[in-house]
Tab-separated table of C-alpha atoms in Angstrom:
chain	number	residue	atom	x	y	z
A	680	UNK	CA	119.178	89.565	52.230
A	681	UNK	CA	115.600	88.320	51.962
A	682	UNK	CA	114.416	85.691	54.415
A	683	UNK	CA	113.846	82.275	52.890
A	684	UNK	CA	110.446	80.630	53.440
A	685	UNK	CA	110.176	76.973	52.415
A	686	UNK	CA	106.720	75.422	52.077
A	687	UNK	CA	106.051	71.703	51.667
A	688	UNK	CA	103.234	69.324	52.508
A	689	UNK	CA	105.143	67.789	55.416
A	690	UNK	CA	107.691	69.520	57.624
A	691	UNK	CA	110.634	67.563	58.962
A	692	UNK	CA	111.761	68.980	62.307
A	693	UNK	CA	115.225	67.651	63.227
A	694	UNK	CA	115.419	65.616	66.408
A	695	UNK	CA	118.602	65.145	68.382
A	696	UNK	CA	120.286	61.824	67.743
A	697	UNK	CA	118.173	60.935	64.714
A	698	UNK	CA	119.263	61.169	61.069
A	699	UNK	CA	116.830	62.323	58.408
A	700	UNK	CA	116.166	59.621	55.849
A	701	UNK	CA	114.444	61.782	53.257
A	702	UNK	CA	116.480	63.537	50.585
A	703	UNK	CA	114.075	66.487	50.518
A	704	UNK	CA	114.417	66.998	54.272
A	705	UNK	CA	118.203	66.958	54.024
A	706	UNK	CA	118.225	69.414	51.150
A	707	UNK	CA	115.818	71.941	52.607
A	708	UNK	CA	117.389	71.898	56.050
A	709	UNK	CA	120.743	72.431	54.363
A	710	UNK	CA	119.465	75.552	52.572
A	711	UNK	CA	117.743	76.919	55.668
A	712	UNK	CA	120.719	76.173	57.923
A	713	UNK	CA	122.964	78.214	55.645
A	714	UNK	CA	120.664	81.227	55.478
A	715	UNK	CA	118.098	80.944	58.254
A	716	UNK	CA	114.396	81.350	57.654
A	717	UNK	CA	111.203	79.355	58.058
A	718	UNK	CA	109.820	75.988	56.956
A	719	UNK	CA	106.016	75.892	56.837
A	720	UNK	CA	103.648	72.946	56.376
A	721	UNK	CA	101.640	70.087	57.857
A	722	UNK	CA	102.890	68.551	61.114
A	723	UNK	CA	101.526	65.096	60.280
A	724	UNK	CA	98.736	65.315	62.880
A	725	UNK	CA	94.946	65.313	62.485
A	726	UNK	CA	92.837	67.692	64.575
A	727	UNK	CA	89.193	68.783	64.662
A	728	UNK	CA	90.216	72.403	65.223
A	729	UNK	CA	91.526	74.006	62.032
A	730	UNK	CA	91.347	77.506	63.517
A	731	UNK	CA	94.618	76.888	65.305
A	732	UNK	CA	97.511	79.160	64.425
A	733	UNK	CA	100.744	77.476	63.276
A	734	UNK	CA	102.948	76.156	66.062
A	735	UNK	CA	106.454	77.573	65.797
A	736	UNK	CA	109.533	75.615	66.847
A	737	UNK	CA	113.123	76.842	66.526
A	738	UNK	CA	116.077	74.565	65.799
A	739	UNK	CA	119.550	75.832	64.932
A	740	UNK	CA	118.330	79.210	63.724
A	741	UNK	CA	115.469	77.759	61.647
A	742	UNK	CA	111.796	78.335	62.482
A	743	UNK	CA	109.493	75.380	61.800
A	744	UNK	CA	105.883	76.578	61.536
A	745	UNK	CA	103.466	73.658	61.445
A	746	UNK	CA	99.754	73.063	61.651
A	747	UNK	CA	97.456	70.014	61.622
A	748	UNK	CA	94.928	68.880	59.042
A	749	UNK	CA	91.376	67.972	59.883
A	750	UNK	CA	89.982	64.569	58.887
A	751	UNK	CA	88.393	65.901	55.693
A	752	UNK	CA	91.610	67.596	54.583
A	753	UNK	CA	93.625	64.465	55.337
A	754	UNK	CA	91.244	62.172	53.444
A	755	UNK	CA	90.385	64.424	50.488
A	756	UNK	CA	93.351	66.781	50.030
A	757	UNK	CA	96.154	64.395	50.982
A	758	UNK	CA	95.025	60.803	50.462
A	759	UNK	CA	92.424	61.726	47.857
A	760	UNK	CA	93.228	64.296	45.189
A	761	UNK	CA	96.987	64.493	45.833
A	762	UNK	CA	97.658	60.768	45.950
A	763	UNK	CA	94.773	59.202	44.006
A	764	UNK	CA	94.666	61.742	41.156
A	765	UNK	CA	97.867	63.784	40.838
A	766	UNK	CA	100.333	61.079	41.913
A	767	UNK	CA	99.140	58.376	39.478
A	768	UNK	CA	98.650	60.774	36.546
A	769	UNK	CA	102.059	62.388	37.055
A	770	UNK	CA	103.562	58.883	37.170
A	771	UNK	CA	101.800	57.822	33.922
A	772	UNK	CA	99.398	55.428	35.678
A	773	UNK	CA	95.977	56.485	34.414
A	774	UNK	CA	94.358	53.268	35.589
A	775	UNK	CA	95.085	54.107	39.222
A	776	UNK	CA	93.369	57.520	39.111
A	777	UNK	CA	90.215	57.868	41.232
A	778	UNK	CA	88.703	61.299	40.729
A	779	UNK	CA	86.011	62.715	42.995
A	780	UNK	CA	84.925	66.331	42.574
A	781	UNK	CA	84.596	66.803	46.325
A	782	UNK	CA	88.246	65.823	46.795
A	783	UNK	CA	89.338	68.324	44.153
A	784	UNK	CA	87.378	71.065	45.930
A	785	UNK	CA	89.011	70.205	49.249
A	786	UNK	CA	92.450	70.163	47.576
A	787	UNK	CA	92.052	73.781	46.462
A	788	UNK	CA	90.399	74.785	49.739
A	789	UNK	CA	93.274	73.290	51.764
A	790	UNK	CA	95.815	75.179	49.703
A	791	UNK	CA	93.828	78.358	50.409
A	792	UNK	CA	93.786	77.446	54.108
A	793	UNK	CA	97.576	77.039	54.083
A	794	UNK	CA	97.957	80.373	52.281
A	795	UNK	CA	95.803	82.150	54.856
A	796	UNK	CA	97.780	80.696	57.767
A	797	UNK	CA	101.143	81.359	56.119
A	798	UNK	CA	100.209	84.953	55.284
A	799	UNK	CA	99.925	85.774	58.983
A	800	UNK	CA	103.628	84.891	59.398
A	801	UNK	CA	104.983	86.870	56.444
A	802	UNK	CA	106.391	90.386	56.598
A	803	UNK	CA	106.318	91.010	52.849
A	804	UNK	CA	110.069	90.836	52.220
A	805	UNK	CA	110.505	87.095	51.904
A	806	UNK	CA	111.462	84.760	49.114
A	807	UNK	CA	109.040	81.806	49.047
A	808	UNK	CA	109.988	78.345	47.778
A	809	UNK	CA	107.069	75.894	47.401
A	810	UNK	CA	107.562	72.164	46.906
A	811	UNK	CA	105.729	69.445	45.034
A	812	UNK	CA	102.370	68.369	43.751
A	813	UNK	CA	100.350	68.749	46.956
A	814	UNK	CA	100.794	72.528	46.790
A	815	UNK	CA	100.548	73.459	43.111
A	816	UNK	CA	97.773	76.090	43.722
A	817	UNK	CA	99.441	77.591	46.811
A	818	UNK	CA	101.180	80.346	44.861
A	819	UNK	CA	97.910	81.479	43.318
A	820	UNK	CA	96.247	81.415	46.760
A	821	UNK	CA	99.067	83.541	48.203
A	822	UNK	CA	98.710	86.044	45.345
A	823	UNK	CA	95.024	86.322	46.222
A	824	UNK	CA	96.073	87.100	49.781
A	825	UNK	CA	98.009	90.054	48.375
A	826	UNK	CA	101.512	88.605	48.280
A	827	UNK	CA	103.940	90.200	45.807
A	828	UNK	CA	106.917	88.128	46.992
A	829	UNK	CA	109.220	86.280	44.635
A	830	UNK	CA	107.900	82.720	44.553
A	831	UNK	CA	109.440	79.589	43.144
A	832	UNK	CA	107.961	76.109	42.763
A	833	UNK	CA	109.917	72.867	42.427
A	834	UNK	CA	108.250	69.720	41.099
A	835	UNK	CA	109.977	66.641	42.509
A	836	UNK	CA	107.977	64.159	40.440
A	837	UNK	CA	107.696	63.784	36.647
A	838	UNK	CA	105.354	65.984	34.629
A	839	UNK	CA	102.790	64.121	32.492
A	840	UNK	CA	102.024	64.568	28.829
A	841	UNK	CA	99.270	66.951	27.764
A	842	UNK	CA	97.120	63.950	26.859
A	843	UNK	CA	97.410	62.468	30.354
A	844	UNK	CA	96.966	65.840	32.032
A	845	UNK	CA	93.697	66.304	30.152
A	846	UNK	CA	92.319	63.246	31.959
A	847	UNK	CA	92.148	65.290	35.169
A	848	UNK	CA	88.862	67.213	35.355
A	849	UNK	CA	89.755	70.876	35.847
A	850	UNK	CA	93.201	70.412	34.335
A	851	UNK	CA	93.214	73.896	32.781
A	852	UNK	CA	92.876	75.586	36.172
A	853	UNK	CA	95.542	73.312	37.635
A	854	UNK	CA	97.960	74.073	34.798
A	855	UNK	CA	97.243	77.809	34.900
A	856	UNK	CA	97.979	77.938	38.639
A	857	UNK	CA	101.667	77.279	37.913
A	858	UNK	CA	101.836	80.757	36.409
A	859	UNK	CA	101.418	82.392	39.827
A	860	UNK	CA	105.094	81.536	40.422
A	861	UNK	CA	108.152	83.363	39.134
A	862	UNK	CA	110.311	80.251	38.670
A	863	UNK	CA	109.280	76.667	38.010
A	864	UNK	CA	111.918	73.966	38.464
A	865	UNK	CA	112.032	70.421	37.080
A	866	UNK	CA	114.292	67.422	37.567
A	867	UNK	CA	115.010	66.710	33.890
A	868	UNK	CA	114.964	68.417	30.473
A	869	UNK	CA	112.208	66.027	29.418
A	870	UNK	CA	109.900	67.250	32.193
A	871	UNK	CA	110.537	70.882	31.269
A	872	UNK	CA	109.744	70.268	27.611
A	873	UNK	CA	106.625	68.275	28.485
A	874	UNK	CA	105.337	71.129	30.639
A	875	UNK	CA	105.994	73.671	27.887
A	876	UNK	CA	104.142	71.538	25.377
A	877	UNK	CA	101.138	71.229	27.711
A	878	UNK	CA	101.087	74.961	28.546
A	879	UNK	CA	101.266	75.939	24.878
A	880	UNK	CA	98.775	73.354	23.667
A	881	UNK	CA	96.195	73.642	26.461
A	882	UNK	CA	96.518	77.262	27.594
A	883	UNK	CA	97.940	78.915	24.492
A	884	UNK	CA	101.000	80.132	26.415
A	885	UNK	CA	103.821	81.753	24.448
A	886	UNK	CA	107.423	80.564	24.764
A	887	UNK	CA	110.707	82.417	24.417
A	888	UNK	CA	113.663	80.164	25.298
A	889	UNK	CA	112.906	78.963	28.854
A	890	UNK	CA	110.325	81.643	29.611
A	891	UNK	CA	106.579	81.165	29.196
A	892	UNK	CA	104.010	83.959	29.104
A	893	UNK	CA	100.343	83.427	29.865
A	894	UNK	CA	98.110	86.459	30.211
A	895	UNK	CA	100.003	89.007	32.262
A	896	UNK	CA	102.191	86.398	33.948
A	897	UNK	CA	105.805	85.572	33.069
A	898	UNK	CA	107.136	82.189	34.224
A	899	UNK	CA	110.805	81.269	34.073
A	900	UNK	CA	111.657	77.562	33.753
A	901	UNK	CA	114.769	75.684	34.829
A	902	UNK	CA	116.281	72.215	35.281
A	903	UNK	CA	117.607	71.424	38.759
A	904	UNK	CA	118.348	67.727	39.379
A	905	UNK	CA	118.138	66.995	43.097
A	906	UNK	CA	121.354	65.676	44.599
A	907	UNK	CA	122.674	64.163	47.819
A	908	UNK	CA	125.222	65.137	50.447
A	909	UNK	CA	127.972	62.902	49.103
A	910	UNK	CA	130.579	63.414	51.827
A	911	UNK	CA	128.129	62.839	54.678
A	912	UNK	CA	126.739	59.685	53.111
A	913	UNK	CA	130.207	58.338	52.371
A	914	UNK	CA	131.193	58.845	56.006
A	915	UNK	CA	128.048	57.065	57.153
A	916	UNK	CA	128.709	54.169	54.792
A	917	UNK	CA	132.312	53.825	55.949
A	918	UNK	CA	131.298	54.063	59.596
A	919	UNK	CA	128.590	51.440	59.090
A	920	UNK	CA	131.269	48.789	58.624
A	921	UNK	CA	132.024	49.061	62.345
A	922	UNK	CA	128.372	48.476	63.290
A	923	UNK	CA	127.414	45.070	64.645
A	924	UNK	CA	124.329	44.807	62.414
A	925	UNK	CA	126.391	45.350	59.251
A	926	UNK	CA	129.070	42.892	60.400
A	927	UNK	CA	126.311	40.360	61.029
A	928	UNK	CA	124.844	41.069	57.599
A	929	UNK	CA	128.178	40.441	55.900
A	930	UNK	CA	128.702	37.265	57.913
A	931	UNK	CA	125.210	36.006	57.050
A	932	UNK	CA	125.916	36.264	53.325
A	933	UNK	CA	128.079	33.176	53.526
A	934	UNK	CA	130.018	34.184	50.430
A	935	UNK	CA	126.876	35.001	48.425
A	936	UNK	CA	126.688	38.147	46.316
A	937	UNK	CA	124.147	40.634	47.649
A	938	UNK	CA	121.615	42.430	45.427
A	939	UNK	CA	120.031	45.285	47.366
A	940	UNK	CA	117.012	47.514	46.880
A	941	UNK	CA	115.407	50.007	49.263
A	942	UNK	CA	112.278	51.891	48.288
A	943	UNK	CA	109.079	53.340	49.631
A	944	UNK	CA	106.229	50.878	49.106
A	945	UNK	CA	104.615	52.358	46.004
A	946	UNK	CA	103.351	51.028	42.682
A	947	UNK	CA	105.584	53.515	40.832
A	948	UNK	CA	108.730	51.787	42.125
A	949	UNK	CA	108.351	48.661	39.978
A	950	UNK	CA	108.776	46.290	42.917
A	951	UNK	CA	106.591	43.546	41.475
A	952	UNK	CA	108.513	43.556	38.193
A	953	UNK	CA	111.719	43.501	40.224
A	954	UNK	CA	110.640	40.335	42.054
A	955	UNK	CA	109.821	38.707	38.723
A	956	UNK	CA	113.236	39.699	37.409
A	957	UNK	CA	115.017	38.028	40.312
A	958	UNK	CA	112.925	34.905	39.797
A	959	UNK	CA	113.976	34.909	36.120
A	960	UNK	CA	117.602	35.283	37.221
A	961	UNK	CA	117.363	32.074	39.281
A	962	UNK	CA	115.433	30.241	36.551
A	963	UNK	CA	117.483	31.350	33.538
A	964	UNK	CA	120.897	31.372	35.251
A	965	UNK	CA	120.707	28.398	37.633
A	966	UNK	CA	124.393	28.705	38.569
A	967	UNK	CA	123.402	31.646	40.803
A	968	UNK	CA	121.372	29.413	43.092
A	969	UNK	CA	123.026	29.338	46.502
A	970	UNK	CA	125.399	32.089	45.322
A	971	UNK	CA	123.238	35.205	45.365
A	972	UNK	CA	120.797	36.885	47.787
A	973	UNK	CA	118.266	39.618	47.111
A	974	UNK	CA	117.327	41.949	49.953
A	975	UNK	CA	114.445	44.331	49.248
A	976	UNK	CA	113.330	46.887	51.829
A	977	UNK	CA	109.911	48.404	51.125
A	978	UNK	CA	109.095	51.095	53.670
A	979	UNK	CA	105.363	51.283	54.530
A	980	UNK	CA	103.555	54.118	52.779
A	981	UNK	CA	99.958	55.393	52.462
A	982	UNK	CA	98.529	52.202	53.948
A	983	UNK	CA	95.062	53.793	54.068
A	984	UNK	CA	94.935	53.611	50.256
A	985	UNK	CA	93.724	50.198	49.074
A	986	UNK	CA	96.218	49.882	46.209
A	987	UNK	CA	99.140	50.164	48.601
A	988	UNK	CA	97.877	47.433	50.899
A	989	UNK	CA	97.224	45.257	47.835
A	990	UNK	CA	100.796	45.861	46.667
A	991	UNK	CA	102.183	44.848	50.063
A	992	UNK	CA	100.269	41.566	49.909
A	993	UNK	CA	101.381	40.976	46.320
A	994	UNK	CA	105.063	41.428	47.189
A	995	UNK	CA	104.785	39.185	50.226
A	996	UNK	CA	103.209	36.528	48.011
A	997	UNK	CA	105.899	36.884	45.345
A	998	UNK	CA	108.719	36.657	47.882
A	999	UNK	CA	107.118	33.603	49.460
A	1000	UNK	CA	106.673	31.963	46.067
A	1001	UNK	CA	110.326	32.466	45.111
A	1002	UNK	CA	111.588	31.267	48.475
A	1003	UNK	CA	109.240	28.284	48.499
A	1004	UNK	CA	110.412	27.226	45.053
A	1005	UNK	CA	114.153	27.872	45.322
A	1006	UNK	CA	115.213	27.810	49.001
A	1007	UNK	CA	117.307	25.165	50.703
A	1008	UNK	CA	117.580	24.552	54.432
A	1009	UNK	CA	120.645	26.787	54.585
A	1010	UNK	CA	119.825	29.303	51.827
A	1011	UNK	CA	116.843	31.648	51.399
A	1012	UNK	CA	117.257	33.766	48.261
A	1013	UNK	CA	114.819	36.650	48.953
A	1014	UNK	CA	114.739	38.801	52.078
A	1015	UNK	CA	111.690	41.050	51.720
A	1016	UNK	CA	111.262	43.538	54.560
A	1017	UNK	CA	108.232	45.833	54.932
A	1018	UNK	CA	109.796	48.144	57.494
A	1019	UNK	CA	111.326	51.620	57.709
A	1020	UNK	CA	115.038	51.867	58.514
A	1021	UNK	CA	117.154	54.923	59.355
A	1022	UNK	CA	119.417	56.194	56.605
A	1023	UNK	CA	122.529	54.974	58.409
A	1024	UNK	CA	121.259	51.380	58.247
A	1025	UNK	CA	120.476	51.720	54.539
A	1026	UNK	CA	123.957	53.021	53.847
A	1027	UNK	CA	125.354	49.933	55.556
A	1028	UNK	CA	123.188	47.718	53.361
A	1029	UNK	CA	124.325	49.511	50.208
A	1030	UNK	CA	127.962	49.316	51.308
A	1031	UNK	CA	127.705	45.540	51.633
A	1032	UNK	CA	125.921	45.019	48.301
A	1033	UNK	CA	127.565	43.951	45.050
A	1034	UNK	CA	124.583	45.150	43.004
A	1035	UNK	CA	122.160	48.011	43.542
A	1036	UNK	CA	118.749	47.350	41.983
A	1037	UNK	CA	116.700	50.526	41.368
A	1038	UNK	CA	114.016	50.057	38.711
A	1039	UNK	CA	111.074	52.450	39.172
A	1040	UNK	CA	108.420	52.433	36.467
A	1041	UNK	CA	108.620	56.225	36.559
A	1042	UNK	CA	110.462	58.549	38.925
A	1043	UNK	CA	111.222	62.256	39.025
A	1044	UNK	CA	114.813	61.643	40.104
A	1045	UNK	CA	115.308	58.782	42.596
A	1046	UNK	CA	117.975	59.485	45.188
A	1047	UNK	CA	118.363	55.837	46.242
A	1048	UNK	CA	120.562	55.097	43.223
A	1049	UNK	CA	122.770	58.104	44.049
A	1050	UNK	CA	123.010	56.962	47.665
A	1051	UNK	CA	124.098	53.511	46.466
A	1052	UNK	CA	126.874	55.095	44.397
A	1053	UNK	CA	128.055	57.169	47.369
A	1054	UNK	CA	127.965	54.177	49.727
A	1055	UNK	CA	130.139	51.925	47.596
A	1056	UNK	CA	133.816	51.362	48.395
A	1057	UNK	CA	135.631	52.909	45.419
A	1058	UNK	CA	138.471	50.395	45.887
A	1059	UNK	CA	136.088	47.547	45.012
A	1060	UNK	CA	132.751	48.980	43.932
A	1061	UNK	CA	129.626	47.150	42.937
A	1062	UNK	CA	127.424	47.775	39.904
A	1063	UNK	CA	124.129	49.629	39.570
A	1064	UNK	CA	121.106	48.381	37.611
A	1065	UNK	CA	118.886	51.415	37.001
A	1066	UNK	CA	115.586	52.079	35.285
A	1067	UNK	CA	115.898	54.185	32.157
A	1068	UNK	CA	112.653	55.885	33.269
A	1069	UNK	CA	114.176	57.319	36.460
A	1070	UNK	CA	115.261	60.941	36.273
A	1071	UNK	CA	118.701	59.925	37.531
A	1072	UNK	CA	119.274	57.933	34.342
A	1073	UNK	CA	120.053	61.259	32.629
A	1074	UNK	CA	123.071	61.646	34.935
A	1075	UNK	CA	124.337	58.158	35.814
A	1076	UNK	CA	125.752	56.969	32.526
A	1077	UNK	CA	127.811	54.335	34.310
A	1078	UNK	CA	124.703	52.420	35.375
A	1079	UNK	CA	123.269	49.462	33.492
A	1080	UNK	CA	120.057	50.992	32.171
A	1081	UNK	CA	116.998	48.767	31.750
A	1082	UNK	CA	113.362	48.975	30.767
A	1083	UNK	CA	111.613	48.472	34.141
A	1084	UNK	CA	108.626	46.807	32.468
A	1085	UNK	CA	110.801	43.957	31.133
A	1086	UNK	CA	111.726	41.491	33.925
A	1087	UNK	CA	113.802	39.380	31.526
A	1088	UNK	CA	115.904	42.427	30.559
A	1089	UNK	CA	116.399	43.231	34.248
A	1090	UNK	CA	117.526	39.646	34.880
A	1091	UNK	CA	120.024	39.943	32.019
A	1092	UNK	CA	121.353	43.185	33.495
A	1093	UNK	CA	121.688	41.534	36.910
A	1094	UNK	CA	123.738	38.776	35.308
A	1095	UNK	CA	125.911	41.392	33.594
A	1096	UNK	CA	126.354	43.255	36.881
A	1097	UNK	CA	127.298	40.120	38.811
A	1098	UNK	CA	129.810	39.103	36.113
A	1099	UNK	CA	131.249	42.581	35.509
A	1100	UNK	CA	135.080	42.708	35.541
A	1101	UNK	CA	136.798	44.702	38.265
A	1102	UNK	CA	138.231	47.339	35.901
A	1103	UNK	CA	134.843	48.025	34.323
A	1104	UNK	CA	133.167	48.295	37.733
A	1105	UNK	CA	135.766	50.837	38.836
A	1106	UNK	CA	135.411	52.896	35.656
A	1107	UNK	CA	131.616	52.936	35.818
A	1108	UNK	CA	131.595	53.815	39.503
A	1109	UNK	CA	134.117	56.628	39.088
A	1110	UNK	CA	131.967	58.112	36.313
A	1111	UNK	CA	128.800	57.949	38.427
A	1112	UNK	CA	130.476	59.318	41.550
A	1113	UNK	CA	131.845	62.286	39.601
A	1114	UNK	CA	128.341	63.042	38.300
A	1115	UNK	CA	126.802	62.760	41.760
A	1116	UNK	CA	129.421	65.159	43.130
A	1117	UNK	CA	128.857	67.630	40.303
A	1118	UNK	CA	125.116	67.824	40.983
A	1119	UNK	CA	125.177	67.496	44.749
A	1120	UNK	CA	122.566	68.661	47.236
A	1121	UNK	CA	124.105	72.074	47.866
A	1122	UNK	CA	124.429	72.860	44.163
A	1123	UNK	CA	120.749	71.990	43.684
A	1124	UNK	CA	119.319	74.550	46.091
A	1125	UNK	CA	121.952	77.181	45.362
A	1126	UNK	CA	121.227	77.099	41.635
A	1127	UNK	CA	117.486	77.290	42.194
A	1128	UNK	CA	117.694	80.197	44.616
A	1129	UNK	CA	120.241	81.981	42.422
A	1130	UNK	CA	117.850	81.789	39.497
A	1131	UNK	CA	114.976	82.969	41.627
A	1132	UNK	CA	116.927	86.065	42.501
A	1133	UNK	CA	118.107	85.115	45.982
A	1134	UNK	CA	121.519	86.433	47.048
A	1135	UNK	CA	123.348	83.212	47.861
A	1136	UNK	CA	126.728	83.788	49.468
A	1137	UNK	CA	129.381	81.693	51.080
């Protein structure tokens, strides 16, 4: 059996007594725990010395090989090209793109640097699985280092149209670098088709079913919606009801219905539109005043990028405006929290909520909505209001789907969710839970590795 080597921008090393909040971390550790192997990537630190060899740490049979970035790599590869060019374009936000040629050069150079460091740890008989937009050129860099290993790449975020992709200077080279891999995975059928269209239109690639050929390279394509560990999350949600913080949360509701959202602070999540929607709910349906609360957690993210700090200030202003206009001495309708919580706390919040509000403007999948479904008590479940532009909308047919750019439509869906009869809530929840179980976390990585040619057993 070939060793599995996972490569991602950040490496999540498990720590005793701490749960891992990220869905990617849970999924990759699950795959590596089953088969052993190595996880390679950035350790989150910045150092002046980039000649350092990767530091190797072993946990439960898994080797975590990590290395730092220098200041230039952090600013230009990570904050710059990855998050001010690729992230906005791949999320259909052309106006947020800030291209600088120097940052693009450092992006490719950092991928080459990673490839050089990783190559020193390989024996030549591995299967390599690369993750997400930070590392698109890594496969090509590894090929240049002489690697003939089977390599797969999974894109966790949406893929943009050919027209948007063309807005990135050097887009042909970026698109062609995907063909260094043997398997390319997407979250949804739409993303796969969009990639094919771009590859055919821009590169002149040839398609046969879900295989593309470009030059002497053959690239297989597949759809692998990321899932969650349903049983683990359900246990955490059930156990949360015994926690003092969750008991205090329920007591503080005072009989009010709870609308809950929990997202990373990012312009792609539609948080501003969500605040407007809740304001419309109170304005257009005044009978909800004093009878509903909206709790929105927005975990800090990329604070060094101006747009993210601006968004934080905007949301604080919106929450203050709504509370200033609608609050009473004993009722504050919006609880906006710019803080990171462990997954166990989030599961307690979702368990207590009557409505889950997940309305990204664009999202590759979005695991928060699946976590909400898993957290709900099936004996008396709540309802889910979900953006039709989230990848998960292809799976969760029991959700109330909305256009995330239309705050009035979101407010109408919130009203429908709050008024939904018990039988309909149960039917919708059962449908969503069955879908989440069908495409769970284990099935995701097993299907991908099966298609890549990895001998998955057990």
